[in-house]
Every structure is written in C-alpha cells, then in structure tokens.
C-alpha cells in the first residue's frame, strides 16, 4: 500500500509554475550573475511554496532523497514534497493500481517530480512500474546531458553532449508471448507519430540550447522497416532546421565512436533500447552512474532522476552512495521550475566540492560517506565560486 507523505523542505516561497509547451523544458538561463563571495539573492521573493512529487524508489533511492532534503533545507528551497513510496520488489505480488493512481494524481497537482530508480524484477508483469508511469504520464523524451565534472579525472576531458531517448515504445512495448513451446516472440513497436515527435524534440532542444548538430542513432541496415522509419522521420524533420547539421550512425559503430572519440557528438537522438544502453555507456565516460543527471518530459509533466538508472542494491544502508547525480537532477528541476537562484546555488556547491577533491565517495576515488559528501555540499552552499573549502 503506497503511503503519501508531505514533507516541508524550505520556508521560502514559490513562483507560479506553468508547464512549457511541446518541450516542457524551454531554455532557461542557468548562468547566475557572477559575484564573489556568494550568489546574489533574488530581488524579490513571491509567497508560498511549490509542490513537487517525490518517488524515492528502490535500492539507494531513499538515501539519495535524504541528501536532497537536507541540501534543500539548508538552501531554503521553497518546495514541499509529496512523497509516494513505489516498489515492485518490496510490494511483490500486490496490486499496484492504487499506487499508480496516487502517482498520477500527485503529478496532476504538481506537474513536476523527483524520482529514484524503481527496480524492475525479471519476473512478474511484462510492463513494470517504470513503463506504466511513463505511459500514463506520456514521458516520451528522456534527456541525459553527459558533461565532464571539473576536477574529476577521467579518460576523456571536457565532454559535453546530450542523449535524447524515445521511451514510450520500441523494445519496451511489453508485448511478448510464447507462440509455441520454447519459442518467444517479442514485438518492437515503432510508429511514425512518435518517431517524428522525438526527432522534433531533439532538434528543438538543439536550437534552444545553442547546439550545432543532431545525430540519429539506429540499426536501419538490419531492421529496415522499424529503424528505417525512425531514420526517415529524423531525416524529414531535419529539413525543417537548416541551421542544425544532421548525421546518422549505426548503433554498434556509435558505441565504438563514443569510447574512442566522444567529442564528435553534440545531440544524439535514438529509439528506446539504444538510448538505455548509450546512457549507461556515456555515464562511464565522465565518472559513472553517480555523476550524470537526467530528466524525462511529456507535454505536461517533467520528471527528474539520475541519468544512469541503477538501484545499487549492494550499497543499501552502507552510507557509501554518491548523491551527486540526484542532487544535480534536483538542481535542474529547480531551474525548470523558475527557481534558478536555488538551483544554481546547489549545482555550484556540488561542483566546488568535487573540484577541490577533498571529499569524494568511493566511486570517485575517495573514502567519504554519503553523509560526508552531503555535509560538504551544504557547507559550500553560500560560499563563493572561488572558495577552496570543501
């Protein structure tokens, strides 16, 4: 049985949020006026707090959400969380329909959410809770910005590209059956409407964010009808954006190119399964699953979560999880909600701590706990961009 918990996070106030059209992520300036030693406060503060749906999820999700709540509290973020506990693993065998309805109703009130990973078991219903929520909310576009974190040593430096994934159809259509004993058929559904929609989303994103190139990733040489139609839709949409360069690349070659020369990519758009694989591969280029934030959009809703979705069950309760990706996702959520001051304050604090390098979790080569890193970020919230404290 899902429990809905409202959590007061900040005592500051709210702006009236309205979902953006089509993209639901219209370009928002993330550059705050540069002053030292601190980010300038907003000129005026409107009244009231905005509501946000929070789904902690499975694995380390609840621990990451605790870090978010602590940081929001100290940053005086004007947000109230509606917390809904969703799990297929903990509630195995139960009817999840009531839980889904509570999630949908919450999003109808809030329009925006912060979500941990919900583990999908290998047994049970064909369509897991993640897919059910994506379908019900029509979260067709998943966006993962793969950006090098200053001060974090990786094989490749200064990376900055975006992966856009269609996530309501393709191999995740949940249409499987055993036609005869020992023979299973899994249907991959590709539609013109949704292929055109995600292609337009990608080109709109590139235009709004000053990107120069869109690469469509596919396997049209083998799946000539399904991926072939996806590629043709991307080609058709590209003609509407003459200032954006368009390329296409076969998925297997794309994986090789990502690890050998990732600098060639700017915005990438692809069907569902390829996006899931490429998201995780790309996260490894800049430090791993604990670093990269992500977000999903429909015409009416926005959900912010980590870019690489792993419950990391072996770390549960050990206080070793890296909260960076979830905190950066939360900061992006605030910017989306027109709370740029608070979002920029949090993302700057995260980047300062990692750049100095004194407090890092194990996945970043350090020995700090989740609590240590969260505390260091809180201590840096109101410090200048050039502070060496961490």
XYZ file of C-alpha atoms in Angstrom:
390
model
C 0.000 0.000 0.000
C 1.589 3.267 -1.034
C 1.911 5.950 1.602
C 1.772 9.604 0.635
C 3.902 11.830 2.847
C 4.095 15.600 2.519
C 7.498 16.939 3.537
C 8.141 20.628 4.163
C 11.602 21.386 2.837
C 12.001 25.136 2.702
C 10.479 28.109 4.413
C 10.983 30.453 1.474
C 8.303 30.972 -1.188
C 7.097 29.991 -4.629
C 6.665 31.140 -8.191
C 3.612 30.110 -10.187
C 4.874 27.240 -12.353
C 3.341 26.539 -15.726
C 4.428 23.637 -17.949
C 6.152 24.742 -21.125
C 4.684 23.754 -24.459
C 5.985 20.816 -26.518
C 9.427 20.597 -24.944
C 8.320 21.240 -21.383
C 11.949 22.265 -20.885
C 12.185 25.574 -22.668
C 15.605 27.132 -22.429
C 16.208 28.573 -19.002
C 19.320 30.545 -18.274
C 21.478 28.663 -15.814
C 24.035 31.435 -15.588
C 23.737 33.477 -12.421
C 25.304 36.921 -12.032
C 28.939 36.320 -11.158
C 29.791 37.801 -7.783
C 32.158 36.761 -5.059
C 31.905 35.524 -2.399
C 28.281 34.422 -2.912
C 25.494 34.164 -5.451
C 23.303 37.264 -5.155
C 19.873 36.689 -3.652
C 16.754 37.213 -5.768
C 15.434 40.759 -5.943
C 12.066 39.701 -4.561
C 10.536 36.561 -3.107
C 6.967 35.607 -4.034
C 4.715 33.962 -1.482
C 4.120 30.264 -0.924
C 5.917 27.005 -1.664
C 5.757 24.957 -4.840
C 4.750 21.304 -4.613
C 6.912 18.542 -6.067
C 6.176 14.827 -6.344
C 8.953 12.710 -4.824
C 9.321 8.979 -5.530
C 12.339 7.617 -3.573
C 12.267 4.262 -5.379
C 14.297 1.163 -4.527
C 17.890 0.499 -3.521
C 19.809 3.623 -2.550
C 16.976 5.878 -3.733
C 15.708 6.745 -0.224
C 19.257 7.601 0.917
C 19.767 9.880 -2.083
C 16.447 11.597 -1.418
C 17.506 12.179 2.180
C 20.568 14.028 0.862
C 18.325 16.118 -1.377
C 16.042 17.015 1.532
C 18.988 18.037 3.705
C 20.507 20.220 0.990
C 17.133 21.792 0.152
C 16.532 22.540 3.830
C 19.828 24.391 4.228
C 19.407 26.176 0.884
C 15.919 27.319 1.976
C 14.402 25.934 -1.201
C 10.696 26.915 -1.418
C 9.408 23.409 -2.114
C 7.015 20.988 -0.414
C 7.455 17.319 -1.336
C 4.557 14.925 -1.826
C 6.406 11.683 -1.141
C 4.988 8.480 -2.591
C 6.637 5.125 -1.929
C 6.612 2.908 -5.021
C 8.308 -0.502 -5.259
C 7.704 -3.664 -7.246
C 10.275 -5.523 -5.158
C 9.099 -4.634 -1.646
C 5.430 -4.918 -2.606
C 5.837 -8.081 -4.703
C 2.558 -9.787 -5.516
C 0.392 -6.797 -4.643
C -1.884 -4.891 -6.992
C -0.086 -1.663 -7.864
C -3.062 0.068 -9.469
C -3.791 2.182 -6.374
C -0.148 3.229 -6.213
C -0.128 4.241 -9.867
C -3.270 6.324 -9.392
C -1.715 8.134 -6.422
C 1.344 8.925 -8.518
C -0.779 10.240 -11.399
C -2.943 12.334 -9.079
C 0.141 13.807 -7.441
C 1.624 14.780 -10.816
C -1.685 16.351 -11.811
C -1.295 18.603 -8.761
C 2.431 19.305 -9.086
C 3.397 18.896 -12.741
C 6.959 18.024 -11.746
C 8.696 15.260 -9.811
C 11.979 13.909 -8.476
C 12.308 10.149 -8.865
C 14.651 7.419 -7.693
C 15.107 4.206 -9.623
C 12.284 1.673 -9.318
C 13.788 -1.756 -9.720
C 12.047 -3.885 -12.342
C 12.267 -7.605 -11.433
C 12.970 -10.173 -14.145
C 9.755 -11.995 -13.226
C 6.197 -10.768 -12.826
C 4.185 -8.432 -15.036
C 5.506 -7.722 -18.519
C 5.046 -3.986 -18.046
C 6.866 -2.790 -14.940
C 6.027 0.258 -12.856
C 8.565 2.430 -14.665
C 6.924 1.767 -18.018
C 3.412 2.129 -16.608
C 4.209 5.596 -15.263
C 5.960 6.663 -18.468
C 2.937 5.581 -20.483
C 0.360 7.163 -18.168
C 2.272 10.452 -17.982
C 3.371 10.164 -21.635
C 7.004 10.839 -20.690
C 8.181 10.326 -24.240
C 11.522 12.152 -24.101
C 14.392 11.225 -21.808
C 17.266 13.717 -21.770
C 20.713 12.954 -20.353
C 23.433 15.581 -20.534
C 26.839 13.934 -20.389
C 29.205 16.590 -19.073
C 32.638 16.259 -17.528
C 32.772 17.281 -13.878
C 35.587 19.798 -13.234
C 38.346 18.236 -11.148
C 37.206 14.633 -11.604
C 39.857 12.706 -13.515
C 38.567 10.515 -16.344
C 39.996 9.189 -19.605
C 38.254 11.905 -21.635
C 38.147 15.561 -20.593
C 35.766 18.463 -21.304
C 32.963 16.310 -22.673
C 29.565 17.913 -23.166
C 26.933 16.154 -25.255
C 23.271 15.239 -24.894
C 21.455 11.913 -25.351
C 17.748 12.092 -26.186
C 15.847 8.818 -25.977
C 12.303 7.970 -27.024
C 10.995 5.973 -24.069
C 7.380 5.004 -24.655
C 7.694 2.386 -27.413
C 10.346 0.341 -29.237
C 11.577 -2.812 -27.499
C 9.927 -1.590 -24.283
C 6.426 -2.078 -25.662
C 5.915 -5.021 -23.238
C 4.393 -7.175 -25.979
C 5.767 -10.697 -25.641
C 4.276 -14.154 -25.932
C 5.362 -17.772 -26.288
C 3.961 -18.727 -29.686
C 4.911 -22.403 -29.295
C 6.776 -24.212 -26.558
C 10.329 -22.869 -26.436
C 9.719 -20.005 -28.891
C 9.144 -16.462 -27.588
C 8.208 -13.526 -29.784
C 8.977 -10.006 -28.538
C 7.457 -7.156 -30.530
C 9.342 -3.932 -31.200
C 6.854 -1.167 -31.973
C 7.999 1.897 -33.920
C 5.414 4.466 -35.031
C 5.754 7.409 -37.379
C 3.978 9.731 -34.961
C 6.299 9.059 -32.030
C 9.420 8.963 -34.201
C 8.582 12.392 -35.604
C 7.774 13.675 -32.126
C 11.114 12.662 -30.609
C 13.004 13.913 -33.671
C 11.338 17.306 -33.378
C 12.074 17.343 -29.661
C 15.770 16.733 -30.394
C 16.006 19.484 -32.999
C 14.049 21.899 -30.808
C 16.393 21.103 -27.937
C 19.434 21.726 -30.135
C 18.002 25.044 -31.308
C 17.071 26.279 -27.847
C 20.352 25.286 -26.255
C 22.707 26.530 -28.953
C 23.741 23.087 -30.149
C 25.016 22.644 -33.694
C 24.459 19.002 -34.642
C 21.953 16.186 -34.168
C 22.985 12.556 -34.722
C 20.265 9.922 -35.198
C 21.375 6.523 -33.872
C 19.730 3.453 -35.415
C 20.075 -0.065 -36.846
C 18.256 0.587 -40.112
C 20.681 -1.601 -42.046
C 19.158 -4.661 -40.331
C 15.725 -3.523 -39.091
C 14.890 -1.841 -42.357
C 11.221 -1.194 -41.633
C 11.240 -0.247 -37.933
C 14.527 1.604 -37.560
C 14.267 2.553 -41.216
C 11.098 4.527 -40.498
C 12.695 6.107 -37.419
C 15.648 7.258 -39.523
C 13.416 8.601 -42.301
C 11.400 10.588 -39.758
C 14.598 12.130 -38.400
C 15.715 12.997 -41.923
C 12.353 14.610 -42.709
C 12.367 16.682 -39.525
C 15.992 17.750 -40.076
C 14.938 19.602 -43.244
C 12.880 21.959 -41.074
C 16.048 23.002 -39.213
C 18.575 24.030 -41.896
C 20.929 25.609 -39.344
C 21.355 22.338 -37.447
C 23.704 19.796 -39.003
C 22.240 16.297 -39.248
C 24.080 12.982 -39.267
C 23.124 9.364 -38.657
C 25.113 6.491 -37.209
C 24.520 2.765 -36.746
C 24.281 1.848 -33.059
C 27.231 -0.582 -32.952
C 29.532 1.944 -34.614
C 28.149 4.605 -32.278
C 29.258 2.630 -29.206
C 32.773 2.316 -30.607
C 32.895 6.009 -31.510
C 31.709 7.015 -28.043
C 34.639 5.350 -26.310
C 37.232 6.329 -28.935
C 36.170 9.846 -29.961
C 33.163 11.134 -27.988
C 33.961 14.752 -28.884
C 32.272 14.348 -32.274
C 28.814 14.175 -30.668
C 26.576 17.089 -29.744
C 22.916 15.997 -29.544
C 22.077 12.329 -30.114
C 18.548 11.007 -30.680
C 17.604 7.333 -30.699
C 14.910 4.721 -30.013
C 14.265 3.307 -26.570
C 16.646 0.368 -26.084
C 19.621 2.044 -27.756
C 19.122 5.060 -25.512
C 19.141 2.914 -22.394
C 22.440 1.324 -23.399
C 24.104 4.523 -24.603
C 23.035 6.434 -21.459
C 24.941 3.995 -19.283
C 27.945 3.751 -21.578
C 28.233 7.535 -21.706
C 27.927 7.863 -17.929
C 31.059 5.744 -17.641
C 32.963 8.289 -19.735
C 32.538 11.051 -17.156
C 32.761 9.182 -13.857
C 29.911 6.700 -13.624
C 26.273 6.399 -12.643
C 26.711 8.583 -9.565
C 27.608 11.652 -11.620
C 25.165 12.075 -14.502
C 21.705 13.659 -14.041
C 18.725 13.045 -16.296
C 15.160 14.134 -16.915
C 12.048 12.991 -18.759
C 9.397 15.155 -20.404
C 5.868 14.999 -21.709
C 3.802 17.943 -22.932
C 2.525 18.469 -19.375
C 4.964 16.879 -16.921
C 8.663 16.758 -16.103
C 10.386 14.056 -14.049
C 13.973 14.452 -12.855
C 16.104 11.431 -11.983
C 19.621 10.102 -12.374
C 20.853 9.657 -15.944
C 22.012 6.061 -15.427
C 19.300 4.186 -13.553
C 20.753 1.704 -11.077
C 19.234 0.770 -7.697
C 22.762 -0.172 -6.439
C 21.213 -2.659 -4.011
C 24.582 -3.801 -2.644
C 25.169 -0.317 -1.202
C 21.868 -0.019 0.652
C 22.333 1.039 4.266
C 26.131 1.310 3.985
C 26.256 5.109 3.607
C 28.533 4.902 0.554
C 26.224 6.003 -2.292
C 27.187 9.035 -4.352
C 24.384 11.665 -4.183
C 25.905 13.864 -6.918
C 23.673 12.780 -9.818
C 20.483 13.087 -7.782
C 21.493 16.487 -6.392
C 22.322 17.753 -9.880
C 18.972 16.402 -11.108
C 17.259 18.215 -8.246
C 19.114 21.421 -9.152
C 17.995 21.064 -12.774
C 14.449 20.562 -11.540
C 14.596 23.847 -9.632
C 15.836 25.681 -12.721
C 12.974 24.168 -14.697
C 10.580 25.476 -12.029
C 11.971 29.024 -12.407
C 13.892 28.696 -9.137
C 17.196 29.413 -10.867
C 18.753 31.043 -7.807
C 18.367 27.935 -5.653
C 19.164 25.522 -8.481
C 22.355 27.347 -9.386
C 23.378 27.600 -5.734
C 23.116 23.822 -5.331
C 24.814 22.850 -8.605
C 27.656 25.307 -7.937
C 28.160 23.868 -4.441
C 28.301 20.311 -5.805
C 30.834 21.269 -8.467
C 33.013 23.193 -5.984
C 33.251 20.244 -3.606
C 34.130 17.768 -6.361
C 36.620 20.138 -7.982
C 38.548 20.628 -4.734
C 38.586 16.849 -4.299
C 38.898 16.585 -0.525
C 35.514 14.913 -0.060
C 34.654 12.195 -2.575
C 32.778 8.915 -2.362
C 34.436 5.636 -3.347
C 33.176 5.658 -6.927
C 35.032 8.968 -7.395
C 38.244 7.608 -5.906
C 37.755 8.833 -2.346
C 36.731 7.465 1.031
C 33.894 9.797 2.016
C 30.457 8.582 3.009
C 27.174 9.796 1.584
C 26.763 11.883 4.719
C 30.264 13.369 4.396
C 29.675 14.497 0.822
C 26.222 15.867 1.608
C 27.604 17.830 4.564
C 30.446 19.267 2.466
C 27.960 20.417 -0.163
C 25.769 22.032 2.498
C 28.824 23.838 3.910
C 29.558 25.171 0.418
C 26.068 26.425 -0.401
C 26.714 30.057 0.444
C 30.398 30.204 -0.368
C 31.948 31.979 -3.325
C 32.768 30.283 -6.576
C 36.486 30.575 -5.852
C 36.447 29.150 -2.337
C 38.916 26.322 -1.719
C 36.968 24.925 1.207
C 35.395 21.506 0.834
